[in-house]
Short mmCIF file of C-alpha atoms and ligand atoms in Angstrom, two decimals:
data_model
loop_
_atom_site.label_atom_id
_atom_site.label_comp_id
_atom_site.label_asym_id
_atom_site.label_seq_id
_atom_site.Cartn_x
_atom_site.Cartn_y
_atom_site.Cartn_z
CA UNK A 189 63.68 -3.69 -5.37
CA UNK A 190 65.48 -4.52 -8.57
CA UNK A 191 64.51 -2.59 -11.70
CA UNK A 192 63.04 -5.61 -13.51
CA UNK A 193 60.51 -6.37 -10.77
CA UNK A 194 56.97 -5.74 -12.16
CA UNK A 195 55.30 -2.57 -10.99
CA UNK A 196 51.64 -1.55 -11.30
CA UNK A 197 50.75 -0.33 -14.81
CA UNK A 198 50.94 3.42 -15.18
CA UNK A 199 47.49 4.97 -15.69
CA UNK A 200 49.01 7.79 -17.74
CA UNK A 201 50.18 5.45 -20.50
CA UNK A 202 48.01 2.32 -20.20
CA UNK A 203 44.24 2.83 -19.89
CA UNK A 204 42.90 1.53 -16.59
CA UNK A 205 40.26 -0.61 -18.30
CA UNK A 206 42.95 -3.00 -19.51
CA UNK A 207 42.33 -6.37 -17.93
CA UNK A 208 44.07 -8.67 -15.49
CA UNK A 209 42.71 -12.19 -16.19
CA UNK A 210 42.83 -14.09 -19.46
CA UNK A 211 39.80 -14.97 -21.56
CA UNK A 212 38.48 -18.44 -20.67
CA UNK A 213 41.03 -18.46 -17.83
CA UNK A 214 43.79 -18.86 -20.35
CA UNK A 215 47.22 -17.47 -19.62
CA UNK A 216 48.17 -14.07 -20.91
CA UNK A 217 50.94 -14.14 -23.48
CA UNK A 218 52.91 -11.28 -24.97
CA UNK A 219 53.65 -13.00 -28.26
CA UNK A 220 51.52 -15.03 -30.62
CA UNK A 221 54.50 -17.20 -31.55
CA UNK A 222 53.52 -20.85 -31.43
CA UNK A 223 49.81 -20.12 -31.09
CA UNK A 224 47.09 -21.46 -33.36
CA UNK A 225 44.56 -18.89 -32.16
CA UNK A 226 45.42 -15.54 -30.57
CA UNK A 227 42.68 -13.78 -28.58
CA UNK A 228 42.96 -10.02 -28.32
CA UNK A 229 40.92 -7.36 -26.52
CA UNK A 230 40.20 -4.08 -28.30
CA UNK A 231 38.96 -1.66 -25.61
CA UNK A 232 38.11 1.17 -27.96
CA UNK A 233 34.76 2.92 -28.43
CA UNK A 234 35.78 6.22 -29.96
CA UNK A 235 33.60 5.62 -33.02
CA UNK A 236 30.20 5.05 -31.41
CA UNK A 237 27.23 7.12 -32.55
CA UNK A 238 24.99 6.63 -29.53
CA UNK A 239 25.69 5.18 -26.08
CA UNK A 240 29.42 4.85 -25.34
CA UNK A 241 31.01 2.23 -23.12
CA UNK A 242 32.15 -0.65 -25.34
CA UNK A 243 35.71 0.21 -24.34
CA UNK A 244 34.86 -1.77 -21.22
CA UNK A 245 33.65 -4.75 -23.27
CA UNK A 246 36.86 -6.80 -23.22
CA UNK A 247 37.10 -6.60 -19.43
CA UNK A 248 33.44 -7.60 -18.98
CA UNK A 249 33.66 -10.48 -21.46
CA UNK A 250 36.89 -11.67 -19.86
CA UNK A 251 35.25 -11.66 -16.45
CA UNK A 252 32.15 -13.50 -17.72
CA UNK A 253 34.31 -15.95 -19.67
CA UNK A 254 35.79 -17.28 -16.46
CA UNK A 255 32.60 -19.35 -16.32
CA UNK A 256 33.11 -21.06 -19.68
CA UNK A 257 34.34 -24.64 -19.70
CA UNK A 258 36.58 -26.00 -22.41
CA UNK A 259 34.35 -28.55 -24.16
CA UNK A 260 31.23 -28.03 -26.28
CA UNK A 261 28.85 -30.97 -25.69
CA UNK A 262 26.41 -29.78 -28.35
CA UNK A 263 28.92 -30.00 -31.19
CA UNK A 264 31.74 -32.12 -29.82
CA UNK A 265 34.15 -29.26 -30.38
CA UNK A 266 37.12 -29.33 -28.04
CA UNK A 267 38.97 -26.15 -29.00
CA UNK A 268 41.66 -26.12 -26.33
CA UNK A 269 42.66 -29.70 -27.16
CA UNK A 270 42.97 -29.15 -30.90
CA UNK A 271 44.50 -25.66 -30.86
CA UNK A 272 47.04 -23.71 -28.86
CA UNK A 273 45.05 -20.70 -27.67
CA UNK A 274 46.11 -17.80 -25.46
CA UNK A 275 45.01 -14.30 -24.54
CA UNK A 276 47.32 -11.56 -25.79
CA UNK A 277 45.59 -9.02 -23.53
CA UNK A 278 44.29 -5.68 -24.72
CA UNK A 279 45.61 -3.36 -27.37
CA UNK A 280 46.54 -0.01 -25.86
CA UNK A 281 44.24 1.95 -28.18
CA UNK A 282 44.04 5.56 -27.07
CA UNK A 283 40.52 7.03 -26.90
CA UNK A 284 41.95 10.46 -27.74
CA UNK A 285 43.24 9.80 -31.26
CA UNK A 286 41.14 7.74 -33.67
CA UNK A 287 43.85 7.24 -36.28
CA UNK A 288 46.43 6.26 -33.67
CA UNK A 289 44.01 3.80 -32.06
CA UNK A 290 43.21 2.09 -35.37
CA UNK A 291 46.89 1.90 -36.21
CA UNK A 292 47.69 0.35 -32.82
CA UNK A 293 45.04 -2.33 -33.44
CA UNK A 294 46.23 -3.06 -36.99
CA UNK A 295 49.84 -3.30 -35.82
CA UNK A 296 49.06 -5.76 -33.03
CA UNK A 297 46.86 -7.90 -35.27
CA UNK A 298 49.52 -7.94 -37.99
CA UNK A 299 52.09 -9.12 -35.45
CA UNK A 300 49.86 -11.96 -34.33
CA UNK A 301 48.92 -12.99 -37.86
CA UNK A 302 52.54 -12.81 -39.00
CA UNK A 303 53.40 -15.25 -36.22
CA UNK A 304 50.99 -17.69 -37.87
CA UNK A 305 48.05 -17.41 -35.49
CA UNK A 306 44.43 -17.05 -36.43
CA UNK A 307 43.15 -13.94 -34.69
CA UNK A 308 39.97 -13.44 -32.69
CA UNK A 309 39.16 -10.09 -31.13
CA UNK A 310 36.77 -8.71 -28.52
CA UNK A 311 35.66 -5.11 -28.91
CA UNK A 312 35.17 -2.38 -28.55
CA UNK A 313 32.83 -0.79 -31.01
CA UNK A 314 32.34 -2.24 -34.49
CA UNK A 315 34.81 0.08 -36.16
CA UNK A 316 37.53 -2.05 -34.53
CA UNK A 317 36.84 -4.74 -37.12
CA UNK A 318 38.29 -2.49 -39.84
CA UNK A 319 41.84 -2.26 -38.43
CA UNK A 320 41.71 -5.96 -37.59
CA UNK A 321 41.15 -6.76 -41.26
CA UNK A 322 43.80 -4.21 -42.26
CA UNK A 323 46.23 -5.95 -39.92
CA UNK A 324 45.53 -9.32 -41.53
CA UNK A 325 46.17 -7.87 -44.96
CA UNK A 326 49.37 -6.20 -43.79
CA UNK A 327 50.57 -9.57 -42.48
CA UNK A 328 49.97 -11.13 -45.87
CA UNK A 329 47.24 -13.30 -44.39
CA UNK A 330 44.70 -12.35 -47.07
CA UNK A 331 45.36 -13.94 -50.44
CA UNK A 332 42.12 -12.38 -51.64
CA UNK A 333 39.27 -10.39 -50.09
CA UNK A 334 37.59 -12.45 -47.38
CA UNK A 335 34.03 -13.64 -47.32
CA UNK A 336 32.08 -12.32 -44.35
CA UNK A 337 29.39 -13.76 -42.12
CA UNK A 338 28.09 -10.75 -40.20
CA UNK A 339 25.55 -10.94 -37.37
CA UNK A 340 24.15 -7.50 -36.52
CA UNK A 341 21.01 -5.42 -36.19
CA UNK A 342 22.76 -2.93 -38.46
CA UNK A 343 24.43 -3.23 -41.83
CA UNK A 344 27.34 -0.96 -40.82
CA UNK A 345 27.81 0.02 -44.46
CA UNK A 346 27.03 3.73 -44.10
CA UNK A 347 29.29 6.04 -46.07
CA UNK A 348 29.80 8.28 -43.05
CA UNK A 349 28.77 8.88 -39.45
CA UNK A 350 28.37 12.61 -38.68
CA UNK A 351 30.50 13.33 -41.74
CA UNK A 352 33.30 11.00 -40.69
CA UNK A 353 34.22 8.05 -42.92
CA UNK A 354 35.28 6.22 -39.76
CA UNK A 355 32.42 5.40 -37.41
CA UNK A 356 30.98 2.21 -36.00
CA UNK A 357 28.34 2.41 -38.71
CA UNK A 358 30.88 2.40 -41.57
CA UNK A 359 33.41 -0.46 -41.13
CA UNK A 360 32.08 -2.77 -43.83
CA UNK A 361 31.73 0.01 -46.42
CA UNK A 362 35.41 0.82 -45.87
CA UNK A 363 36.41 -2.87 -45.77
CA UNK A 364 34.73 -3.48 -49.11
CA UNK A 365 36.29 -0.35 -50.64
CA UNK A 366 39.73 -1.38 -49.36
CA UNK A 367 39.43 -4.86 -50.84
CA UNK A 368 39.47 -6.54 -47.44
CA UNK A 369 36.01 -8.05 -47.81
CA UNK A 370 34.34 -9.46 -50.91
CA UNK A 371 30.79 -8.08 -51.02
CA UNK A 372 29.63 -10.94 -53.22
CA UNK A 373 30.64 -13.34 -50.43
CA UNK A 374 29.15 -11.25 -47.62
CA UNK A 375 26.00 -12.16 -45.73
CA UNK A 376 24.43 -9.95 -43.05
CA UNK A 377 22.08 -11.61 -40.59
CA UNK A 378 19.48 -10.02 -38.30
CA UNK A 379 19.29 -6.53 -39.83
CA UNK A 380 16.37 -4.51 -38.44
CA UNK A 381 15.15 -1.37 -36.77
CA UNK A 382 13.78 1.93 -37.96
CA UNK A 383 15.50 3.60 -40.91
CA UNK A 384 15.84 6.87 -42.77
CA UNK A 385 14.21 5.76 -46.01
CA UNK A 386 13.70 2.92 -48.48
CA UNK A 387 17.16 3.40 -49.98
CA UNK A 388 19.12 2.93 -46.76
CA UNK A 389 20.69 -0.30 -48.02
CA UNK A 390 20.80 0.59 -51.73
CA UNK A 391 24.61 0.81 -51.86
CA UNK A 392 24.95 -2.40 -49.88
CA UNK A 393 22.70 -4.55 -52.01
CA UNK A 394 24.03 -2.98 -55.22
CA UNK A 395 27.53 -3.98 -54.07
CA UNK A 396 26.27 -7.56 -53.96
CA UNK A 397 25.91 -8.07 -50.22
CA UNK A 398 23.24 -10.59 -49.20
CA UNK A 399 21.21 -8.91 -46.46
CA UNK A 400 18.93 -11.17 -44.41
CA UNK A 401 16.66 -8.89 -42.39
CA UNK A 402 15.25 -10.21 -39.14
CA UNK A 403 11.87 -10.78 -40.81
CA UNK A 404 13.52 -13.13 -43.33
CA UNK A 405 15.42 -14.84 -40.51
CA UNK A 406 12.00 -15.57 -39.06
CA UNK A 407 10.63 -17.11 -42.24
CA UNK A 408 13.81 -19.03 -43.13
CA UNK A 409 14.44 -20.29 -39.61
CA UNK A 410 17.98 -20.92 -38.35
CA UNK A 411 18.59 -23.83 -40.74
CA UNK A 412 17.55 -21.73 -43.72
CA UNK A 413 19.74 -18.83 -42.62
CA UNK A 414 22.67 -21.21 -42.23
CA UNK A 415 22.12 -22.66 -45.69
CA UNK A 416 22.05 -19.17 -47.20
CA UNK A 417 25.16 -18.08 -45.27
CA UNK A 418 27.06 -21.16 -46.45
CA UNK A 419 25.92 -20.63 -50.03
CA UNK A 420 27.09 -16.99 -50.04
CA UNK A 421 30.26 -17.13 -47.95
CA UNK A 422 31.36 -20.75 -48.11
CA UNK A 423 34.14 -22.47 -50.01
CA UNK A 424 36.86 -19.86 -49.48
CA UNK A 425 38.36 -18.11 -46.43
CA UNK A 426 35.99 -15.89 -44.52
CA UNK A 427 35.66 -13.74 -41.43
CA UNK A 428 32.98 -14.01 -38.75
CA UNK A 429 31.82 -10.77 -37.15
CA UNK A 430 29.28 -10.85 -34.33
CA UNK A 431 27.77 -7.58 -33.08
CA UNK A 432 26.04 -8.46 -29.82
CA UNK A 433 23.16 -6.15 -30.79
CA UNK A 434 21.99 -8.79 -33.27
CA UNK A 435 20.49 -10.35 -30.16
CA UNK A 436 17.25 -8.92 -28.86
CA UNK A 437 17.86 -6.29 -26.15
CA UNK A 438 16.06 -8.62 -23.74
CA UNK A 439 19.07 -10.91 -24.13
CA UNK A 440 21.74 -8.24 -24.65
CA UNK A 441 20.75 -4.93 -23.03
CA UNK A 442 24.34 -3.84 -22.54
CA UNK A 443 25.10 -2.38 -25.94
CA UNK A 444 25.27 1.01 -27.59
CA UNK A 445 22.56 0.90 -30.25
CA UNK A 446 19.92 -1.63 -29.15
CA UNK A 447 17.17 -2.61 -31.61
CA UNK A 448 14.04 -4.40 -30.47
CA UNK A 449 12.84 -7.65 -32.05
CA UNK A 450 16.18 -9.40 -32.45
CA UNK A 451 17.56 -12.92 -32.43
CA UNK A 452 17.06 -15.17 -29.45
CA UNK A 453 20.05 -16.94 -27.88
CA UNK A 454 18.94 -20.30 -29.22
CA UNK A 455 18.54 -18.95 -32.74
CA UNK A 456 22.00 -17.41 -32.57
CA UNK A 457 23.52 -20.62 -31.22
CA UNK A 458 21.90 -22.69 -33.96
CA UNK A 459 23.14 -20.32 -36.63
CA UNK A 460 26.69 -20.17 -35.27
CA UNK A 461 26.93 -23.95 -34.90
CA UNK A 462 25.61 -24.33 -38.43
CA UNK A 463 28.72 -22.57 -39.73
CA UNK A 464 30.99 -25.49 -38.73
CA UNK A 465 33.32 -26.42 -41.56
CA UNK A 466 33.54 -22.96 -43.12
CA UNK A 467 37.12 -21.79 -43.63
CA UNK A 468 37.06 -19.13 -40.90
CA UNK A 469 40.36 -17.29 -40.61
CA UNK A 470 39.12 -15.58 -37.45
CA UNK A 471 36.35 -13.52 -35.98
CA UNK A 472 35.32 -10.72 -33.69
CA UNK A 473 32.73 -10.07 -31.00
CA UNK A 474 31.86 -6.40 -30.60
CA UNK A 475 29.64 -3.78 -28.96
CA UNK A 476 29.35 -5.18 -25.43
CA UNK A 477 28.87 -2.06 -23.27
CA UNK A 478 28.69 -3.18 -19.65
CA UNK A 479 27.44 0.12 -18.19
CA UNK A 480 23.97 -0.65 -19.63
CA UNK A 481 24.10 -4.31 -18.69
CA UNK A 482 22.18 -6.00 -15.88
CA UNK A 483 23.34 -9.08 -14.02
CA UNK A 484 26.07 -9.50 -16.67
CA UNK A 485 23.42 -10.66 -19.17
CA UNK A 486 25.26 -9.21 -22.14
CA UNK A 487 28.73 -10.11 -20.92
CA UNK A 488 27.65 -13.73 -20.48
CA UNK A 489 26.08 -13.70 -23.95
CA UNK A 490 29.31 -12.27 -25.33
CA UNK A 491 31.52 -14.81 -23.59
CA UNK A 492 29.31 -17.67 -24.74
CA UNK A 493 29.21 -16.44 -28.33
CA UNK A 494 32.98 -15.99 -28.28
CA UNK A 495 33.38 -19.59 -27.14
CA UNK A 496 31.11 -20.86 -29.91
CA UNK A 497 33.11 -18.77 -32.40
CA UNK A 498 36.36 -20.18 -31.03
CA UNK A 499 35.00 -23.71 -31.50
CA UNK A 500 34.59 -22.87 -35.20
CA UNK A 501 37.88 -21.00 -35.71
CA UNK A 502 40.02 -23.48 -33.75
CA UNK A 503 38.66 -26.47 -35.64
CA UNK A 504 41.22 -28.34 -37.76
CA UNK A 505 41.32 -27.14 -41.37
CA UNK A 506 40.67 -29.05 -44.55
CA UNK A 507 37.31 -30.62 -43.81
MN1 MN B 886 27.71 -3.40 -35.82
MN1 MN B 887 24.76 -3.18 -34.48
#
């Protein structure tokens, strides 16, 4: 056949967990040119500290997202009618070289942002958020450090994991140090689990981050959490980062570092929907690890959360 005819991808150069169908049944596109929102898979889990497998997250979320319809009856959001959205596929992030993988992610994100698209990514472990933010900065898409609304069981502001400054427990420490995120406009929602001591979050709170542990989520209720998130992060551009382990493991078993006693789906939905109107430049969904999933529970949660996030990010600006 002629040389241009597509051949199967080569497993020696393109990892075999790269996907075949677009998120939300959207077409795959090579370029972000002309897009309002570019969706991008980040199948990388080389920075996990416990159970690996989030490299398969983009494929699982893509598969589960085939179920999602285009309209959100609860909010009236109609993302695919107000924004040009496409799936740019997965970044070829090698699992064998951490620095090279992060650079590949930053490069691809910078390309998409430079084309004028807002970027949303599907991980991958939570370290992938760091090169995403670096890519935005490289593209000139950050006039100032972003605010951050961060759903997670974990603060991810450790100084190191096993001596490495780059682990899935460190991305927001690095992002704050690199001036990508403004700690005074950062809110972390759902933090919980056993710790190492009373000073675990001393650096984080001293930096000015507003931590809302799961116990305070309970007393505030979703509306109170939303009000606090808007107070801290609102008014200026911000990023939305959703670690699926913020949900209780009953609702998201397929993840690397599960913590019992987490958010319910309806609490998470209420909180996400309450963020409508924030100036969200983009967002990420991370830590879906399908090998520990059952009946696609976590993949469906991830796809649904990604859709709710898209409803927010795709909304027209200037409201
Ligand atoms: Mn995390
Ligand atoms: Mn987490």
